[in-house]
Amino acid sequence: MKRRLFSHLFAALVVGAMGVLAMPVHAADEAADAFIKRLSTEVLNSIKADKSVQSGDVSRIVALVDTLVMPNVDFKRMTASAVGPKWRQATPEQQQRLQEEFKILLVRTYAGALTQVNDVTFSVKPMHSGADDKEVVVRTEIKGRGDPVQLDYRLERTPGEGAGWKIYNLNVLGVWLVDTYRSQFAQEINAKGIDGLIATLVERNKTNAKKG
């Protein structure tokens, strides 16, 4: 049940993160809570209009997540945090492979949850932060078929080209997503090293692809 709920709620992350193609020029000046609220509304409307997603077309869902979600996620930071201290010991090539396989793992594991978004509504809770804050937490409430559940986003303000807010962690049921994978990855690295972790992710992704 928890796994199903986690999968369902990850759809909220996807919904909250998507919408990059419609991002306005003033996005760098947009408040973090407004950013999440706007994107959630835009993407809910987009998905409701996409019959392929609603019918469960995995390839279409994966394509949507890959092209629209990831530009709004600081995936390097997310992967480095999940890998932990061993990240600094990995070669640039290993770091790139880890990012690629971790991305595929998340996309493939949770893409199916997008078919449930028609049953989900969002409300963003009041946020207290300064105008100059570089990192914030945006708390939202997810309402679906069951009881309302709180979903928290950690976001960072990025400078320069493409400036704006990027998601780098998510809290569901009191557990941060990155922390969940960090313990799993640490066990793999301790037993098999960085290359062993990469091999494990590759194998898991192959298994998920067959299921999809």
Short mmCIF file of C-alpha atoms in Angstrom, two decimals:
data_model
loop_
_atom_site.label_atom_id
_atom_site.label_comp_id
_atom_site.label_asym_id
_atom_site.label_seq_id
_atom_site.Cartn_x
_atom_site.Cartn_y
_atom_site.Cartn_z
CA MET A 1 0.00 0.00 0.00
CA LYS A 2 2.81 2.42 0.89
CA ARG A 3 4.58 1.62 -2.35
CA ARG A 4 1.42 2.33 -4.32
CA LEU A 5 0.89 5.59 -2.43
CA PHE A 6 4.51 6.60 -3.00
CA SER A 7 4.12 5.89 -6.71
CA HIS A 8 0.90 7.87 -6.78
CA LEU A 9 2.47 10.80 -5.01
CA PHE A 10 5.53 10.81 -7.24
CA ALA A 11 3.08 11.70 -10.00
CA ALA A 12 2.57 14.91 -8.06
CA LEU A 13 6.28 15.62 -8.35
CA VAL A 14 6.06 15.02 -12.07
CA VAL A 15 3.04 17.27 -12.35
CA GLY A 16 4.70 19.94 -10.25
CA ALA A 17 7.91 19.78 -12.23
CA MET A 18 6.48 19.71 -15.77
CA GLY A 19 5.55 22.73 -17.84
CA VAL A 20 9.03 23.98 -18.71
CA LEU A 21 7.97 24.77 -22.27
CA ALA A 22 5.44 27.25 -20.96
CA MET A 23 7.80 28.89 -18.50
CA PRO A 24 7.54 32.69 -18.72
CA VAL A 25 10.47 35.05 -19.20
CA HIS A 26 10.14 36.34 -15.64
CA ALA A 27 10.51 32.84 -14.15
CA ALA A 28 13.75 33.84 -12.40
CA ASP A 29 11.76 36.35 -10.32
CA GLU A 30 8.86 34.01 -9.59
CA ALA A 31 8.28 32.92 -6.00
CA ALA A 32 8.91 29.23 -5.37
CA ASP A 33 5.38 28.49 -4.19
CA ALA A 34 3.93 30.32 -7.19
CA PHE A 35 6.24 28.28 -9.42
CA ILE A 36 4.92 24.98 -8.04
CA LYS A 37 1.30 26.12 -8.14
CA ARG A 38 1.51 27.41 -11.71
CA LEU A 39 3.22 24.35 -13.08
CA SER A 40 0.85 22.01 -11.28
CA THR A 41 -2.16 23.72 -12.80
CA GLU A 42 -0.67 23.91 -16.29
CA VAL A 43 0.37 20.28 -16.39
CA LEU A 44 -2.83 18.92 -14.91
CA ASN A 45 -4.65 20.58 -17.79
CA SER A 46 -2.13 19.28 -20.33
CA ILE A 47 -2.32 15.69 -19.14
CA LYS A 48 -6.10 15.70 -19.09
CA ALA A 49 -5.96 16.63 -22.77
CA ASP A 50 -3.44 13.88 -23.64
CA LYS A 51 -5.33 10.70 -24.44
CA SER A 52 -2.11 8.69 -24.88
CA VAL A 53 -1.06 9.39 -21.30
CA GLN A 54 -4.52 8.63 -19.98
CA SER A 55 -4.58 5.31 -21.84
CA GLY A 56 -1.32 4.27 -20.20
CA ASP A 57 1.00 4.56 -23.22
CA VAL A 58 4.32 3.98 -21.43
CA SER A 59 6.52 5.26 -24.27
CA ARG A 60 4.49 8.48 -24.43
CA ILE A 61 4.63 8.92 -20.67
CA VAL A 62 8.38 8.31 -20.55
CA ALA A 63 8.89 10.81 -23.36
CA LEU A 64 6.87 13.43 -21.49
CA VAL A 65 8.79 12.91 -18.29
CA ASP A 66 12.14 12.91 -20.07
CA THR A 67 11.59 16.06 -22.12
CA LEU A 68 9.45 18.13 -19.76
CA VAL A 69 10.22 17.08 -16.20
CA MET A 70 13.97 16.75 -16.12
CA PRO A 71 14.75 20.33 -17.22
CA ASN A 72 13.09 21.43 -13.98
CA VAL A 73 15.09 19.07 -11.77
CA ASP A 74 18.69 19.52 -10.62
CA PHE A 75 19.45 15.93 -11.50
CA LYS A 76 23.19 16.11 -10.93
CA ARG A 77 22.65 17.31 -7.38
CA MET A 78 19.92 14.74 -6.85
CA THR A 79 22.14 11.86 -8.04
CA ALA A 80 25.21 13.07 -6.14
CA SER A 81 23.19 13.31 -2.94
CA ALA A 82 21.72 9.84 -3.45
CA VAL A 83 25.17 8.32 -4.06
CA GLY A 84 26.61 10.11 -1.03
CA PRO A 85 30.31 10.67 -0.19
CA LYS A 86 31.43 8.09 -2.78
CA TRP A 87 30.23 10.45 -5.52
CA ARG A 88 33.44 12.47 -5.21
CA GLN A 89 35.49 9.33 -5.76
CA ALA A 90 33.72 8.44 -8.99
CA THR A 91 35.31 9.38 -12.30
CA PRO A 92 33.49 11.87 -14.56
CA GLU A 93 32.46 8.94 -16.76
CA GLN A 94 31.07 7.04 -13.79
CA GLN A 95 29.21 10.11 -12.57
CA GLN A 96 27.62 10.52 -15.99
CA ARG A 97 26.58 6.86 -16.08
CA LEU A 98 25.10 7.10 -12.60
CA GLN A 99 23.05 10.13 -13.59
CA GLU A 100 21.80 8.43 -16.74
CA GLU A 101 20.81 5.18 -15.03
CA PHE A 102 19.31 6.88 -11.96
CA LYS A 103 17.24 9.07 -14.25
CA ILE A 104 15.96 6.04 -16.17
CA LEU A 105 15.19 4.28 -12.90
CA LEU A 106 13.03 7.12 -11.62
CA VAL A 107 11.31 7.77 -14.92
CA ARG A 108 10.52 4.11 -15.59
CA THR A 109 9.49 3.32 -12.04
CA TYR A 110 7.03 6.17 -11.66
CA ALA A 111 5.90 7.04 -15.19
CA GLY A 112 2.87 4.79 -14.81
CA ALA A 113 1.64 6.95 -11.94
CA LEU A 114 0.92 9.73 -14.41
CA THR A 115 -2.17 7.87 -15.57
CA GLN A 116 -3.72 8.64 -12.16
CA VAL A 117 -3.35 12.40 -12.23
CA ASN A 118 -6.95 13.00 -13.21
CA ASP A 119 -7.86 12.01 -9.67
CA VAL A 120 -5.38 14.39 -8.03
CA THR A 121 -5.79 18.00 -6.92
CA PHE A 122 -3.20 20.27 -5.30
CA SER A 123 -3.13 23.03 -2.76
CA VAL A 124 0.02 24.95 -1.86
CA LYS A 125 0.47 25.86 1.80
CA PRO A 126 1.62 29.35 2.83
CA MET A 127 5.39 29.68 2.65
CA HIS A 128 7.51 31.89 4.86
CA SER A 129 10.84 32.75 3.24
CA GLY A 130 12.92 35.76 2.34
CA ALA A 131 13.13 37.24 -1.14
CA ASP A 132 16.85 36.45 -1.25
CA ASP A 133 16.62 32.84 -0.08
CA LYS A 134 18.47 30.49 -2.43
CA GLU A 135 16.92 27.27 -1.11
CA VAL A 136 13.37 26.77 0.13
CA VAL A 137 10.84 24.11 0.99
CA VAL A 138 7.40 24.32 -0.61
CA ARG A 139 4.74 22.31 1.16
CA THR A 140 1.67 21.13 -0.70
CA GLU A 141 -1.32 18.99 0.09
CA ILE A 142 -2.34 16.26 -2.32
CA LYS A 143 -5.96 15.22 -2.45
CA GLY A 144 -6.92 12.06 -4.31
CA ARG A 145 -9.13 9.12 -3.67
CA GLY A 146 -7.89 8.66 -0.11
CA ASP A 147 -7.01 10.97 2.74
CA PRO A 148 -5.06 14.18 1.98
CA VAL A 149 -1.29 13.71 2.12
CA GLN A 150 1.41 16.34 2.55
CA LEU A 151 4.09 16.50 -0.13
CA ASP A 152 7.15 18.72 0.34
CA TYR A 153 9.52 19.99 -2.35
CA ARG A 154 13.07 21.20 -1.82
CA LEU A 155 13.97 23.77 -4.45
CA GLU A 156 17.05 25.81 -5.24
CA ARG A 157 17.25 29.11 -7.11
CA THR A 158 19.66 28.76 -10.05
CA PRO A 159 21.50 31.77 -11.52
CA GLY A 160 22.61 32.57 -15.05
CA GLU A 161 21.07 31.19 -18.22
CA GLY A 162 17.84 29.34 -17.48
CA ALA A 163 17.66 31.00 -14.08
CA GLY A 164 14.77 29.97 -11.88
CA TRP A 165 13.74 27.31 -9.40
CA LYS A 166 14.77 23.66 -9.71
CA ILE A 167 13.57 20.71 -7.65
CA TYR A 168 16.26 18.60 -6.00
CA ASN A 169 14.39 16.53 -3.42
CA LEU A 170 10.91 15.45 -2.41
CA ASN A 171 9.43 14.42 0.91
CA VAL A 172 6.63 11.83 0.93
CA LEU A 173 5.27 10.21 4.08
CA GLY A 174 8.02 11.85 6.12
CA VAL A 175 10.84 10.39 4.02
CA TRP A 176 12.98 12.35 1.57
CA LEU A 177 13.25 10.60 -1.80
CA VAL A 178 17.02 11.03 -2.07
CA ASP A 179 17.54 9.63 1.43
CA THR A 180 15.60 6.50 0.51
CA TYR A 181 17.93 5.73 -2.37
CA ARG A 182 21.07 6.77 -0.48
CA SER A 183 20.82 3.83 1.91
CA GLN A 184 20.25 1.40 -0.95
CA PHE A 185 23.09 2.80 -3.02
CA ALA A 186 25.49 2.76 -0.06
CA GLN A 187 24.96 -0.97 0.37
CA GLU A 188 25.66 -1.62 -3.30
CA ILE A 189 28.78 0.57 -3.33
CA ASN A 190 30.18 -1.02 -0.17
CA ALA A 191 29.67 -4.49 -1.62
CA LYS A 192 30.52 -3.94 -5.30
CA GLY A 193 31.94 -0.44 -5.75
CA ILE A 194 30.73 2.33 -8.09
CA ASP A 195 30.79 0.08 -11.14
CA GLY A 196 28.77 -2.47 -9.22
CA LEU A 197 26.11 0.12 -8.45
CA ILE A 198 25.98 1.13 -12.10
CA ALA A 199 25.60 -2.51 -13.14
CA THR A 200 22.78 -2.99 -10.62
CA LEU A 201 20.95 0.08 -11.93
CA VAL A 202 21.38 -1.10 -15.53
CA GLU A 203 19.91 -4.49 -14.67
CA ARG A 204 17.02 -2.95 -12.74
CA ASN A 205 16.24 -0.63 -15.64
CA LYS A 206 16.22 -3.57 -18.09
CA THR A 207 13.76 -5.37 -15.85
CA ASN A 208 11.52 -2.30 -15.60
CA ALA A 209 11.63 -1.82 -19.38
CA LYS A 210 10.41 -5.38 -19.93
CA LYS A 211 7.53 -4.79 -17.55
CA GLY A 212 6.64 -1.59 -19.42
#
